[in-house]
């Protein structure tokens, strides 16, 4: 450095100072609510009646971060309680049907209302560890659609979804170890061999 030249400010210090002032902070969460519709855009792992939502929301609510965290925790606990209630009902029905071999009128008459909160071990399960999207059986999806006001459930969707699931099972070509361009479906279609 030259004794007559002033010291140039460090580029590193300047970039750190600029970054320190540009932090993103969230204060609110906006939740949009959509009516439930038959989906036609997703492929459930079994059956038909896929779940979807209306193209436009019908309501929006704003929450503080702490309110939203509390609401999610309450919602997750309710879902967990319902899940445990269904599991307990299935277990009771199995007991009453002699391990599922002999149907019982008593087992068929049991409903979720017959399982009390005292029968559930909600305290034994950590909500954060449990909660993730659970696959729903076709009957439950249909019930959700009807409860949401969907009057006519398209029955053809079931066949379309079955065809999609079958087509997805056969992905890529049948080549093993090396590609045979004369017989390779990928190569013939102009796609690199999978």
Tab-separated table of C-alpha atoms in Angstrom:
chain	number	residue	atom	x	y	z
A	1	UNK	CA	0.000	0.000	0.000
A	2	UNK	CA	1.021	3.550	-0.634
A	3	UNK	CA	1.450	5.776	2.438
A	4	UNK	CA	-0.279	8.661	0.629
A	5	UNK	CA	-3.353	6.601	-0.498
A	6	UNK	CA	-6.268	6.248	1.904
A	7	UNK	CA	-7.120	2.687	2.903
A	8	UNK	CA	-9.931	1.258	0.753
A	9	UNK	CA	-12.852	-0.162	2.704
A	10	UNK	CA	-13.065	-3.944	2.721
A	11	UNK	CA	-15.535	-5.463	0.260
A	12	UNK	CA	-16.279	-8.270	2.714
A	13	UNK	CA	-17.337	-5.936	5.525
A	14	UNK	CA	-19.586	-3.962	3.206
A	15	UNK	CA	-21.407	-7.076	1.907
A	16	UNK	CA	-21.955	-8.358	5.458
A	17	UNK	CA	-23.407	-4.986	6.490
A	18	UNK	CA	-25.742	-4.978	3.494
A	19	UNK	CA	-26.900	-8.546	4.189
A	20	UNK	CA	-27.507	-7.853	7.887
A	21	UNK	CA	-30.099	-5.185	7.082
A	22	UNK	CA	-32.020	-7.345	4.594
A	23	UNK	CA	-33.693	-9.973	6.720
A	24	UNK	CA	-37.118	-11.356	6.039
A	25	UNK	CA	-39.460	-11.462	8.993
A	26	UNK	CA	-42.955	-12.870	8.922
A	27	UNK	CA	-45.640	-11.455	11.173
A	28	UNK	CA	-48.808	-13.003	9.775
A	29	UNK	CA	-50.133	-16.085	8.043
A	30	UNK	CA	-52.954	-15.828	5.523
A	31	UNK	CA	-55.016	-18.996	5.129
A	32	UNK	CA	-57.257	-19.405	2.089
A	33	UNK	CA	-60.248	-21.745	2.310
A	34	UNK	CA	-61.490	-23.615	-0.753
A	35	UNK	CA	-64.624	-25.697	-1.251
A	36	UNK	CA	-63.945	-29.381	-1.820
A	37	UNK	CA	-64.562	-30.806	-5.307
A	38	UNK	CA	-63.869	-34.033	-7.113
A	39	UNK	CA	-60.234	-33.716	-8.136
A	40	UNK	CA	-59.472	-35.064	-11.621
A	41	UNK	CA	-55.877	-33.862	-11.091
A	42	UNK	CA	-54.388	-36.369	-8.671
A	43	UNK	CA	-54.118	-40.157	-8.728
A	44	UNK	CA	-54.961	-41.861	-5.419
A	45	UNK	CA	-53.165	-45.151	-4.777
A	46	UNK	CA	-56.462	-47.082	-5.007
A	47	UNK	CA	-60.037	-46.570	-6.189
A	48	UNK	CA	-61.611	-43.436	-7.586
A	49	UNK	CA	-63.210	-40.227	-6.289
A	50	UNK	CA	-60.033	-38.164	-6.040
A	51	UNK	CA	-60.195	-35.094	-3.822
A	52	UNK	CA	-59.686	-31.607	-5.209
A	53	UNK	CA	-60.702	-28.025	-4.532
A	54	UNK	CA	-62.692	-25.280	-6.187
A	55	UNK	CA	-60.758	-22.943	-8.492
A	56	UNK	CA	-61.347	-19.925	-6.205
A	57	UNK	CA	-61.276	-19.576	-2.442
A	58	UNK	CA	-64.463	-18.639	-0.630
A	59	UNK	CA	-62.826	-17.230	2.486
A	60	UNK	CA	-59.497	-15.959	3.747
A	61	UNK	CA	-58.349	-15.441	7.338
A	62	UNK	CA	-55.249	-13.798	8.775
A	63	UNK	CA	-53.533	-15.099	11.874
A	64	UNK	CA	-50.493	-14.083	13.862
A	65	UNK	CA	-47.723	-16.679	13.854
A	66	UNK	CA	-48.531	-17.798	17.402
A	67	UNK	CA	-52.284	-18.043	16.674
A	68	UNK	CA	-51.599	-20.101	13.564
A	69	UNK	CA	-49.229	-22.437	15.405
A	70	UNK	CA	-51.862	-22.965	18.115
A	71	UNK	CA	-54.622	-23.609	15.543
A	72	UNK	CA	-52.445	-26.168	13.735
A	73	UNK	CA	-51.683	-27.959	16.967
A	74	UNK	CA	-55.392	-28.118	17.886
A	75	UNK	CA	-56.288	-29.308	14.382
A	76	UNK	CA	-53.569	-31.978	14.402
A	77	UNK	CA	-54.755	-33.235	17.803
A	78	UNK	CA	-58.328	-33.527	16.484
A	79	UNK	CA	-57.125	-35.466	13.428
A	80	UNK	CA	-55.004	-37.710	15.628
A	81	UNK	CA	-57.940	-38.329	17.973
A	82	UNK	CA	-60.177	-39.280	14.996
A	83	UNK	CA	-57.474	-41.577	13.598
A	84	UNK	CA	-57.003	-43.330	16.944
A	85	UNK	CA	-60.793	-43.616	17.323
A	86	UNK	CA	-61.063	-45.359	13.917
A	87	UNK	CA	-58.181	-47.695	14.795
A	88	UNK	CA	-59.802	-48.613	18.119
A	89	UNK	CA	-63.142	-49.259	16.357
A	90	UNK	CA	-61.421	-51.583	13.837
A	91	UNK	CA	-59.719	-53.458	16.687
A	92	UNK	CA	-63.021	-53.940	18.542
A	93	UNK	CA	-64.742	-55.160	15.388
A	94	UNK	CA	-61.922	-57.675	14.811
A	95	UNK	CA	-62.277	-58.962	18.382
A	96	UNK	CA	-66.036	-59.388	17.965
A	97	UNK	CA	-65.745	-61.202	14.633
A	98	UNK	CA	-63.374	-63.884	15.934
A	99	UNK	CA	-60.333	-62.537	14.104
A	100	UNK	CA	-62.352	-61.549	11.048
A	101	UNK	CA	-63.593	-65.043	10.187
A	102	UNK	CA	-67.157	-65.012	11.548
A	103	UNK	CA	-69.216	-61.837	11.009
A	104	UNK	CA	-71.020	-60.585	14.080
A	105	UNK	CA	-74.158	-58.423	14.282
A	106	UNK	CA	-72.685	-56.704	17.330
A	107	UNK	CA	-69.510	-55.778	15.413
A	108	UNK	CA	-71.500	-54.421	12.468
A	109	UNK	CA	-73.525	-52.209	14.818
A	110	UNK	CA	-70.487	-50.474	16.339
A	111	UNK	CA	-69.840	-46.864	15.304
A	112	UNK	CA	-67.230	-44.213	16.115
A	113	UNK	CA	-69.581	-42.887	18.805
A	114	UNK	CA	-69.033	-46.169	20.699
A	115	UNK	CA	-65.365	-45.310	21.203
A	116	UNK	CA	-64.958	-42.858	24.080
A	117	UNK	CA	-62.092	-40.413	24.599
A	118	UNK	CA	-61.061	-42.471	27.648
A	119	UNK	CA	-60.281	-45.401	25.310
A	120	UNK	CA	-57.753	-43.349	23.344
A	121	UNK	CA	-54.060	-43.020	24.219
A	122	UNK	CA	-53.597	-39.529	22.759
A	123	UNK	CA	-50.965	-38.651	25.371
A	124	UNK	CA	-48.745	-41.539	24.222
A	125	UNK	CA	-48.375	-40.160	20.680
A	126	UNK	CA	-46.371	-37.037	19.840
A	127	UNK	CA	-48.552	-34.986	17.490
A	128	UNK	CA	-45.623	-33.498	15.579
A	129	UNK	CA	-44.193	-36.951	14.879
A	130	UNK	CA	-47.536	-38.380	13.790
A	131	UNK	CA	-49.113	-35.775	11.586
A	132	UNK	CA	-48.671	-36.188	7.871
A	133	UNK	CA	-51.149	-36.683	5.072
A	134	UNK	CA	-52.779	-40.055	5.435
A	135	UNK	CA	-54.131	-41.942	2.408
A	136	UNK	CA	-57.912	-42.187	2.557
A	137	UNK	CA	-59.927	-45.187	1.404
A	138	UNK	CA	-62.386	-44.620	-1.458
A	139	UNK	CA	-65.418	-44.776	0.867
A	140	UNK	CA	-64.026	-41.984	3.052
A	141	UNK	CA	-63.182	-39.834	0.015
A	142	UNK	CA	-66.724	-40.280	-1.311
A	143	UNK	CA	-68.165	-39.432	2.115
A	144	UNK	CA	-66.020	-36.263	2.278
A	145	UNK	CA	-67.200	-35.197	-1.175
A	146	UNK	CA	-70.861	-35.758	-0.274
A	147	UNK	CA	-70.461	-33.929	3.045
A	148	UNK	CA	-68.993	-30.999	1.094
A	149	UNK	CA	-72.080	-30.760	-1.105
A	150	UNK	CA	-70.849	-32.628	-4.196
A	151	UNK	CA	-74.078	-34.119	-5.526
A	152	UNK	CA	-72.851	-36.108	-8.496
A	153	UNK	CA	-69.590	-38.051	-8.204
A	154	UNK	CA	-68.221	-38.989	-11.616
A	155	UNK	CA	-67.971	-42.806	-11.603
A	156	UNK	CA	-65.898	-42.900	-14.817
A	157	UNK	CA	-62.976	-41.343	-12.966
A	158	UNK	CA	-62.375	-44.692	-11.242
A	159	UNK	CA	-61.635	-46.421	-14.578
A	160	UNK	CA	-59.451	-43.527	-15.762
A	161	UNK	CA	-57.428	-43.597	-12.534
A	162	UNK	CA	-56.989	-47.371	-12.794
A	163	UNK	CA	-55.661	-46.978	-16.350
A	164	UNK	CA	-53.257	-44.240	-15.185
A	165	UNK	CA	-51.942	-46.387	-12.325
A	166	UNK	CA	-51.369	-49.296	-14.723
A	167	UNK	CA	-49.570	-47.090	-17.261
A	168	UNK	CA	-47.304	-45.679	-14.544
A	169	UNK	CA	-46.205	-49.178	-13.553
A	170	UNK	CA	-44.605	-49.590	-16.979
A	171	UNK	CA	-42.062	-46.778	-17.135
A	172	UNK	CA	-39.070	-46.786	-19.431
A	173	UNK	CA	-37.909	-49.627	-21.658
A	174	UNK	CA	-37.237	-53.281	-21.047
A	175	UNK	CA	-33.464	-53.139	-21.744
A	176	UNK	CA	-31.202	-54.776	-19.161
A	177	UNK	CA	-27.548	-53.753	-18.743
A	178	UNK	CA	-27.084	-52.646	-22.385
A	179	UNK	CA	-29.450	-50.912	-24.789
A	180	UNK	CA	-30.524	-52.663	-27.997
A	181	UNK	CA	-31.618	-49.749	-30.239
A	182	UNK	CA	-33.480	-52.019	-32.685
A	183	UNK	CA	-35.804	-53.367	-29.959
A	184	UNK	CA	-35.645	-50.541	-27.387
A	185	UNK	CA	-38.950	-48.660	-27.146
A	186	UNK	CA	-37.182	-45.573	-25.771
A	187	UNK	CA	-34.618	-45.486	-28.574
A	188	UNK	CA	-37.312	-45.916	-31.232
A	189	UNK	CA	-39.255	-43.006	-29.724
A	190	UNK	CA	-36.153	-40.781	-29.758
A	191	UNK	CA	-35.758	-40.890	-25.960
A	192	UNK	CA	-32.473	-41.748	-24.262
A	193	UNK	CA	-32.630	-45.320	-22.932
A	194	UNK	CA	-33.936	-45.546	-19.361
